[in-house]
């Protein structure tokens, strides 16, 4: 092959993937450099000055207000991930056992709510958990209580309810896919050899579904770490997460460098969690549900 | 085995009830003839729907959402199609393209919003529906369109293309007469899914849309202003549009895959 025809075939290979690749490079990758630059600029009362400083990072890592909010975000995200896992695993098992038309219907019914805006799905918990919401109304009508309680809304509890409700599909789906791939004969063989159902689950089903568990946990953790809508609608002042603080820097206090530094920190947490999970199951499994 | 199967059925019944309870509550409240959002139900009315859609602002937001949804679904699907076809022919670029495609998915929504806000601010791009929100939507839609199309394109039988080439078709003809017709249902489904991804998008849009509004942004502003009892009705409208479009996409792709799996005799 001559150099010229090699170059031509190289160009022909590159041509179809170039538009998508360039688009992502310009709008998804390059902005990170701008974000990092912004996080290193100086915020003054008069606005943003293009002078290099580490002040914003010093604030993020030394000011207890920001340290605590980051730790709290990590805690809320971890707890939401664990709750999602516990809620989703049995359903994934149920779906994996279904067959034919019934399976397709249950899968469709699982997907349907997730095809609508998470803003709407977060908001609906206000008239369920609120003062004149469904739960208070039901408990009072049933005579369980005489006055409505406020404890259900505008705290961490409401944030957990919202996050788990909004993001559970991202846990159920990968676990279901990994369980669905399992050969039912494996479980049967294990029980034929005398394994009790609990043993079969612990020694056979669970270990083989771990790749799905890891990708589900990673997705829900990522989505929770960056949550903004759910904590602002349901969390009140005690349920605030780092997303709310970042938004505040841009929409209210106009301290872009500090908001950028907090965003860089969130990206750092995302990279660490994706790397840790990726080392266990491989990136392709994590996001595409395929083997290594 | 029996007992555990029954337990799973009972669990699934609870799960699906809780999954649909909030949606049911929203629909019921959208018809509740009461001055404040909440219980008890005081009567039925459809006036909140009239209120929710009244005023030029909401109709404009709806128009914005529909047009940015259609445009970003079209461009996102086109870019995803080219990428997936390109990677099928030259798999050695996968190592570069797959991580690139994952970047928008693993970037948290709030960070994506901030990224575009800072980027546009620093290069001097004015904030608006088409200048900043549209690129943000295409970037968000593209990976989902790719993940929907990619498995279908990988399953494509190479023998079909080889047969067409043996019969003297040039590459361009193979694409337009063989590959695209076979992919047509998958492409339609991808466009429909992509539309809902864009139509439902909120946080990436909020930060960069400037003075313009999409339906979710309009709903958000109404929520912040405690604008009134029409809010559930507005939520139902947003939910119905995306659910209907996505359900249509689901049936088209399900139907197509059921057909392609039938034995050909």
XYZ file of C-alpha atoms in Angstrom:
557
model
C 0.000 0.000 0.000
C 1.456 3.356 -0.959
C 1.613 6.190 1.515
C -1.041 8.023 -0.470
C -3.605 5.242 -0.535
C -2.897 4.524 3.111
C -3.649 8.155 3.903
C -6.810 7.975 1.790
C -8.112 4.859 3.525
C -7.234 6.442 6.864
C -9.305 9.463 5.882
C -12.216 7.298 4.709
C -12.117 5.465 8.034
C -12.080 8.658 10.020
C -14.707 10.563 8.036
C -17.896 9.015 9.526
C -16.755 9.233 13.150
C -15.231 12.696 12.823
C -18.426 14.822 13.178
C -19.581 13.040 16.354
C -16.069 12.937 17.753
C -15.437 16.628 17.120
C -18.835 17.582 18.519
C -18.113 15.757 21.783
C -14.584 17.118 21.919
C -15.789 20.721 21.559
C -18.899 20.601 23.762
C -18.108 17.882 26.305
C -14.312 17.829 26.761
C -12.882 21.285 25.938
C -15.269 23.064 28.391
C -13.480 21.205 31.220
C -10.350 23.256 30.530
C -12.378 26.444 30.718
C -13.915 25.243 33.992
C -10.469 24.578 35.478
C -9.232 27.996 34.339
C -12.322 29.628 35.891
C -11.692 27.792 39.179
C -8.213 29.374 39.301
C -9.333 32.951 38.714
C -9.961 35.546 41.392
C -13.442 36.487 42.593
C -13.737 40.041 43.863
C -16.713 42.080 44.983
C -16.586 43.829 41.614
C -16.607 40.624 39.593
C -14.192 38.025 38.287
C -10.569 39.003 37.650
C -8.380 36.842 35.380
C -5.651 36.572 38.013
C -4.387 33.154 39.072
C -5.116 32.059 42.620
C -5.785 28.878 44.608
C -8.151 30.774 46.902
C -11.288 28.931 45.737
C -9.698 25.540 46.375
C -8.492 26.721 49.772
C -12.097 27.649 50.591
C -13.445 24.312 49.339
C -10.958 22.254 51.334
C -10.564 24.415 54.467
C -13.872 26.170 55.089
C -15.930 23.772 57.255
C -19.158 24.871 55.541
C -17.991 23.426 52.215
C -16.146 20.435 53.657
C -19.258 19.404 55.578
C -21.552 19.820 52.593
C -19.266 17.638 50.452
C -19.112 14.948 53.161
C -22.875 15.120 53.559
C -23.339 14.761 49.800
C -21.137 11.672 49.827
C -23.111 10.212 52.730
C -26.516 10.922 51.136
C -25.310 9.469 47.823
C -23.957 6.304 49.453
C -27.128 5.743 51.483
C -29.343 6.352 48.416
C -27.228 3.874 46.455
C -27.586 1.187 49.142
C -31.359 1.759 49.461
C -31.717 1.618 45.663
C -29.772 -1.645 45.594
C -31.985 -3.239 48.267
C -35.151 -2.020 46.555
C -34.073 -2.985 43.032
C -32.460 -6.394 43.468
C -35.652 -8.361 44.243
C -37.437 -6.684 41.343
C -34.560 -7.551 39.007
C -34.879 -11.178 40.168
C -38.621 -11.052 39.525
C -38.113 -9.656 36.014
C -35.406 -12.193 35.184
C -37.805 -15.034 36.062
C -40.616 -13.681 33.888
C -40.988 -14.914 30.358
C -42.456 -13.919 27.027
C -45.281 -11.407 26.878
C -45.530 -10.911 30.647
C -41.839 -10.045 30.807
C -42.137 -7.478 28.021
C -45.157 -5.919 29.763
C -43.450 -5.680 33.153
C -40.338 -4.199 31.550
C -42.462 -1.652 29.699
C -44.269 -0.761 32.943
C -40.886 -0.310 34.636
C -39.575 1.973 31.915
C -42.700 4.076 31.396
C -42.351 6.387 34.444
C -38.660 6.895 33.709
C -39.469 8.229 30.273
C -40.917 11.315 31.906
C -39.081 14.284 33.340
C -37.298 13.712 36.663
C -38.364 17.239 37.551
C -42.022 16.165 37.417
C -41.271 12.896 39.209
C -39.430 14.724 42.026
C -42.120 17.343 42.328
C -44.938 14.802 42.811
C -43.537 13.906 46.236
C -44.411 17.397 47.533
C -48.173 16.696 47.540
C -47.525 13.211 48.950
C -45.201 14.034 51.862
C -46.321 17.610 52.523
C -48.497 19.093 55.264
C -51.732 18.670 53.299
C -50.274 15.779 51.350
C -51.537 12.266 50.754
C -49.846 10.606 53.744
C -50.938 13.170 56.321
C -54.450 13.194 54.878
C -54.685 9.390 54.918
C -53.349 9.056 58.475
C -55.696 11.736 59.809
C -58.740 10.318 58.008
C -57.893 6.894 59.375
C -57.788 8.335 62.869
C -54.134 7.450 63.432
C -53.185 11.080 64.079
C -55.113 14.194 64.974
C -52.804 16.805 63.424
C -50.581 16.700 60.316
C -46.850 16.106 60.815
C -44.179 18.118 58.992
C -41.352 15.643 59.539
C -41.919 13.940 56.188
C -40.844 16.806 53.972
C -37.909 19.227 53.718
C -35.277 17.031 55.334
C -32.841 14.253 54.429
C -35.588 11.614 54.568
C -37.472 13.310 51.732
C -34.234 13.532 49.713
C -33.719 9.766 50.058
C -37.286 9.092 48.955
C -36.870 11.400 45.966
C -33.434 10.162 44.857
C -34.349 6.482 45.145
C -37.627 7.041 43.306
C -36.075 9.054 40.500
C -32.975 6.900 39.882
C -33.969 3.302 40.736
C -34.289 2.251 37.089
C -30.543 2.777 36.674
C -30.017 0.167 39.393
C -32.750 -2.291 38.381
C -31.819 -2.433 34.705
C -28.130 -3.515 34.902
C -28.889 -6.053 37.674
C -31.773 -7.444 35.634
C -29.546 -7.703 32.553
C -26.860 -9.619 34.437
C -29.419 -11.957 36.080
C -31.224 -12.476 32.780
C -28.010 -13.715 31.158
C -27.550 -16.408 33.800
C -28.288 -19.946 32.720
C -31.238 -21.176 34.864
C -29.557 -24.593 34.762
C -26.859 -23.219 37.109
C -29.339 -22.625 39.897
C -31.066 -25.932 39.254
C -27.751 -27.781 39.350
C -26.893 -26.096 42.647
C -30.194 -27.088 44.215
C -29.968 -30.629 42.791
C -26.637 -30.908 44.564
C -28.415 -30.101 47.807
C -28.009 -26.324 48.006
C -30.790 -24.641 49.959
C -32.379 -21.607 48.239
C -30.452 -19.187 50.456
C -27.178 -20.983 49.721
C -27.881 -21.074 45.991
C -28.525 -17.349 46.080
C -25.412 -16.535 48.124
C -22.990 -18.848 46.340
C -24.288 -18.810 42.757
C -26.801 -16.093 41.846
C -25.376 -13.181 43.797
C -21.700 -13.563 42.768
C -22.661 -13.921 39.105
C -24.839 -10.798 39.229
C -22.102 -8.634 40.765
C -21.127 -6.920 37.489
C -24.712 -5.642 37.195
C -24.705 -4.617 40.854
C -21.505 -2.639 40.343
C -22.756 -0.814 37.278
C -26.084 -0.027 38.966
C -24.352 1.276 42.101
C -21.984 3.417 40.049
C -24.812 4.969 38.034
C -27.007 5.752 41.056
C -24.026 7.108 43.008
C -22.992 9.371 40.094
C -26.523 10.658 39.622
C -26.942 11.292 43.362
C -23.614 13.100 43.798
C -24.671 15.601 41.144
C -28.308 15.870 42.283
C -29.749 19.356 42.272
C -33.463 19.199 41.500
C -34.462 16.610 44.118
C -32.685 18.203 47.112
C -33.844 21.699 46.160
C -37.477 20.645 45.839
C -37.700 18.177 48.740
C -34.692 18.752 50.987
C -35.398 22.136 52.541
C -32.437 23.673 54.370
C -31.325 20.455 56.098
C -31.349 18.377 52.909
C -29.015 20.612 50.903
C -26.371 18.888 48.750
C -23.283 20.122 46.931
C -25.318 20.617 43.721
C -27.398 23.284 45.454
C -24.273 25.058 46.687
C -22.740 25.007 43.184
C -25.931 26.382 41.648
C -25.999 29.125 44.282
C -22.511 30.316 43.296
C -23.621 30.790 39.695
C -27.257 31.848 40.054
C -27.139 33.924 43.258
C -23.776 34.926 44.751
C -21.988 35.244 41.396
C -18.814 33.618 42.707
C -18.010 31.654 39.536
C -14.477 30.621 40.596
C -15.781 29.003 43.804
C -18.622 27.301 41.911
C -16.096 26.062 39.348
C -13.775 24.713 42.074
C -16.684 22.836 43.686
C -17.629 21.437 40.250
C -14.040 20.265 39.720
C -14.239 18.502 43.102
C -17.503 16.775 42.103
C -15.880 15.645 38.837
C -12.977 14.328 40.908
C -15.384 12.234 42.992
C -17.015 10.959 39.808
C -13.661 9.976 38.292
C -12.592 8.178 41.483
C -15.841 6.194 41.741
C -15.884 5.282 38.027
C -12.232 4.201 38.218
C -12.808 2.077 41.324
C -15.858 0.386 39.803
C -14.169 0.130 36.416
C -11.202 -1.686 37.967
C -13.597 -4.316 39.325
C -15.820 -4.965 36.337
C -14.382 -3.055 33.372
C -15.749 0.106 31.776
C -17.602 -1.677 28.985
C -19.619 -3.694 31.511
C -20.163 -0.609 33.624
C -21.899 1.374 30.908
C -22.694 -0.938 28.017
C -23.561 -4.078 29.999
C -21.027 -6.101 28.003
C -18.211 -8.306 29.209
C -14.643 -7.067 29.451
C -38.894 -22.393 44.941
C -42.672 -21.938 44.998
C -42.664 -19.854 48.155
C -39.875 -17.601 46.914
C -41.755 -17.115 43.629
C -44.849 -15.975 45.525
C -42.745 -13.632 47.635
C -41.264 -12.104 44.510
C -44.737 -11.576 43.030
C -45.852 -9.856 46.236
C -42.720 -7.723 46.184
C -43.246 -6.776 42.546
C -46.839 -5.767 43.333
C -45.572 -3.403 46.068
C -42.803 -2.056 43.838
C -45.088 -1.254 40.925
C -47.721 0.263 43.222
C -45.142 2.622 44.719
C -43.752 3.362 41.259
C -47.130 4.468 39.961
C -48.556 6.026 43.132
C -46.891 9.451 42.607
C -48.018 9.532 38.983
C -51.572 8.701 40.022
C -51.442 11.387 42.738
C -50.266 13.935 40.186
C -53.076 13.078 37.763
C -55.729 13.127 40.515
C -54.498 16.482 41.865
C -54.468 17.997 38.379
C -58.276 17.599 38.395
C -58.816 18.600 42.042
C -61.131 21.595 42.328
C -59.285 23.159 45.277
C -57.468 26.497 45.618
C -54.266 24.865 46.948
C -52.328 21.814 45.745
C -53.072 18.920 48.081
C -55.691 16.758 49.683
C -58.588 16.229 50.258
C -60.237 16.060 46.844
C -62.895 18.761 46.788
C -64.413 18.197 43.368
C -63.386 17.656 39.801
C -62.461 20.319 37.300
C -60.516 20.628 34.084
C -59.853 24.332 34.513
C -56.273 23.818 35.743
C -55.394 22.477 32.307
C -56.792 25.637 30.743
C -54.845 27.686 33.331
C -51.646 25.709 32.820
C -51.663 26.287 29.077
C -53.009 29.848 29.232
C -50.771 32.754 28.391
C -48.293 33.193 25.595
C -45.337 32.280 27.810
C -46.356 28.653 28.324
C -47.235 28.104 24.671
C -43.901 29.631 23.708
C -42.101 27.338 26.167
C -43.966 24.376 24.670
C -42.998 25.502 21.169
C -39.367 25.891 22.264
C -39.352 22.415 23.809
C -40.863 20.810 20.727
C -38.520 22.520 18.278
C -35.312 22.000 20.273
C -36.449 18.395 20.891
C -36.976 17.689 17.194
C -33.770 19.461 16.126
C -31.508 17.822 18.711
C -33.106 14.396 18.139
C -32.438 14.732 14.400
C -28.840 15.931 14.729
C -28.037 13.640 17.665
C -29.340 10.581 15.787
C -27.487 11.565 12.614
C -24.169 11.940 14.463
C -24.786 8.698 16.367
C -25.611 6.831 13.145
C -22.447 8.016 11.407
C -20.363 7.174 14.477
C -21.853 3.699 14.910
C -21.480 2.844 11.201
C -17.928 4.194 11.226
C -16.967 2.153 14.280
C -18.429 -0.980 12.726
C -16.140 -0.565 9.727
C -13.054 0.427 11.678
C -13.268 -0.967 15.222
C -9.812 0.335 16.099
C -11.362 3.762 16.802
C -13.574 2.289 19.518
C -10.922 2.892 22.152
C -11.145 6.620 21.414
C -14.843 7.048 20.672
C -16.427 4.988 23.459
C -14.789 6.950 26.299
C -15.649 10.188 24.468
C -19.292 9.102 24.223
C -19.346 8.281 27.936
C -18.172 11.759 28.992
C -21.631 13.430 28.796
C -23.237 10.453 30.582
C -20.903 10.381 33.564
C -20.698 14.169 33.910
C -23.313 15.043 36.558
C -26.156 17.216 35.235
C -25.315 20.206 37.416
C -21.673 20.064 36.286
C -22.716 19.831 32.626
C -24.856 22.936 33.107
C -21.987 24.789 34.765
C -19.505 23.636 32.079
C -21.601 25.059 29.253
C -22.335 28.230 31.240
C -18.630 28.925 31.872
C -17.566 27.836 28.374
C -20.103 30.089 26.636
C -19.334 32.927 29.044
C -15.597 32.746 28.397
C -15.724 32.421 24.593
C -18.425 35.078 24.366
C -21.272 32.904 23.064
C -24.599 34.582 23.923
C -26.959 32.508 26.102
C -30.141 31.396 24.389
C -32.273 28.541 23.089
C -30.270 27.874 19.916
C -26.846 29.297 20.799
C -26.209 27.380 24.031
C -29.199 25.182 25.007
C -29.249 23.435 21.610
C -25.549 22.371 21.671
C -26.055 21.231 25.283
C -29.062 19.122 24.228
C -27.293 17.538 21.247
C -24.312 16.675 23.480
C -26.688 15.063 25.986
C -28.759 13.227 23.343
C -25.842 11.902 21.259
C -24.583 9.183 23.680
C -28.136 7.881 24.274
C -28.834 7.792 20.551
C -25.547 5.934 20.079
C -26.287 3.400 22.841
C -29.721 2.749 21.273
C -28.414 2.362 17.719
C -25.080 0.669 18.366
C -26.412 -2.841 19.251
C -28.698 -2.811 16.198
C -25.864 -1.808 13.905
C -23.536 -4.450 15.356
C -26.228 -7.096 14.706
C -26.547 -6.045 11.075
C -25.827 -9.032 8.862
C -22.667 -8.310 6.837
C -23.729 -10.878 4.247
C -26.457 -8.471 3.089
C -23.932 -5.783 2.241
C -21.515 -8.257 0.694
C -24.294 -9.639 -1.499
C -25.185 -6.129 -2.652
C -21.539 -5.391 -3.440
C -21.150 -8.671 -5.311
C -24.117 -7.573 -7.399
C -22.183 -4.429 -8.294
C -23.554 -1.860 -5.831
C -21.178 0.952 -4.930
C -20.653 1.761 -1.204
C -23.056 4.708 -1.376
C -25.753 2.520 -2.928
C -25.206 -0.177 -0.333
C -25.782 2.440 2.346
C -28.925 3.954 0.849
C -30.495 0.784 -0.582
C -29.498 -1.849 1.976
C -28.170 -0.544 5.280
C -30.525 2.383 5.912
C -33.749 0.532 4.950
C -32.817 -2.344 7.279
C -32.073 0.131 10.075
C -35.187 2.234 9.479
C -37.273 1.049 12.471
C -34.267 1.372 14.787
C -33.604 4.865 13.446
C -37.210 5.971 13.984
C -37.165 4.572 17.530
C -33.858 6.339 18.224
C -35.227 9.677 17.023
C -38.282 9.260 19.268
C -36.215 8.300 22.346
C -33.801 11.144 21.663
C -36.706 13.559 21.477
C -37.853 12.572 24.969
C -34.290 12.817 26.326
C -34.194 16.403 25.075
C -37.813 17.225 25.981
C -37.298 16.103 29.604
C -33.884 17.726 30.027
C -33.870 20.363 32.716
C -30.728 21.138 34.692
C -28.347 21.410 31.714
C -30.860 23.768 30.124
C -31.605 25.936 33.163
C -28.058 27.249 33.403
C -27.544 28.255 29.780
C -30.920 29.160 28.320
C -30.739 32.847 29.274
C -34.156 34.491 29.071
C -35.818 31.771 27.002
C -37.794 28.862 28.483
C -38.497 25.233 27.751
C -41.441 23.412 29.370
C -39.398 21.962 32.270
C -37.782 25.387 32.870
C -41.253 26.965 32.816
C -42.471 24.368 35.350
C -39.431 25.048 37.554
C -40.077 28.787 37.534
C -43.753 28.194 38.354
C -42.684 25.956 41.250
C -40.233 28.554 42.583
C -42.930 31.227 42.431
C -45.576 28.936 43.996
C -47.513 30.010 40.956
C -50.732 28.170 41.734
C -52.898 25.081 41.673
C -52.385 24.552 37.932
C -48.851 23.149 38.512
C -49.900 19.453 38.654
C -51.764 19.905 35.346
C -48.617 21.366 33.783
C -46.640 18.396 35.123
C -49.155 15.968 33.613
C -48.881 17.674 30.205
C -45.057 17.400 30.247
C -45.226 13.799 31.441
C -47.816 12.712 28.871
C -45.934 14.147 25.898
C -42.662 12.370 26.739
C -44.337 9.113 27.807
C -46.393 8.911 24.613
C -43.424 9.602 22.339
C -41.190 7.128 24.214
C -43.904 4.446 24.273
C -44.252 4.825 20.505
C -40.480 4.374 20.169
C -40.613 1.305 22.412
C -43.328 -0.359 20.314
C -41.584 0.403 17.030
C -38.269 -1.019 18.228
C -39.903 -3.981 20.000
C -41.965 -4.806 16.923
C -38.927 -4.515 14.664
C -36.751 -6.760 16.861
C -39.562 -9.333 17.227
C -39.874 -9.428 13.438
C -36.147 -9.692 12.774
C -35.863 -12.587 15.229
C -38.461 -14.651 13.402
C -36.931 -17.502 11.443
C -36.749 -16.682 7.751
C -37.886 -19.572 5.632
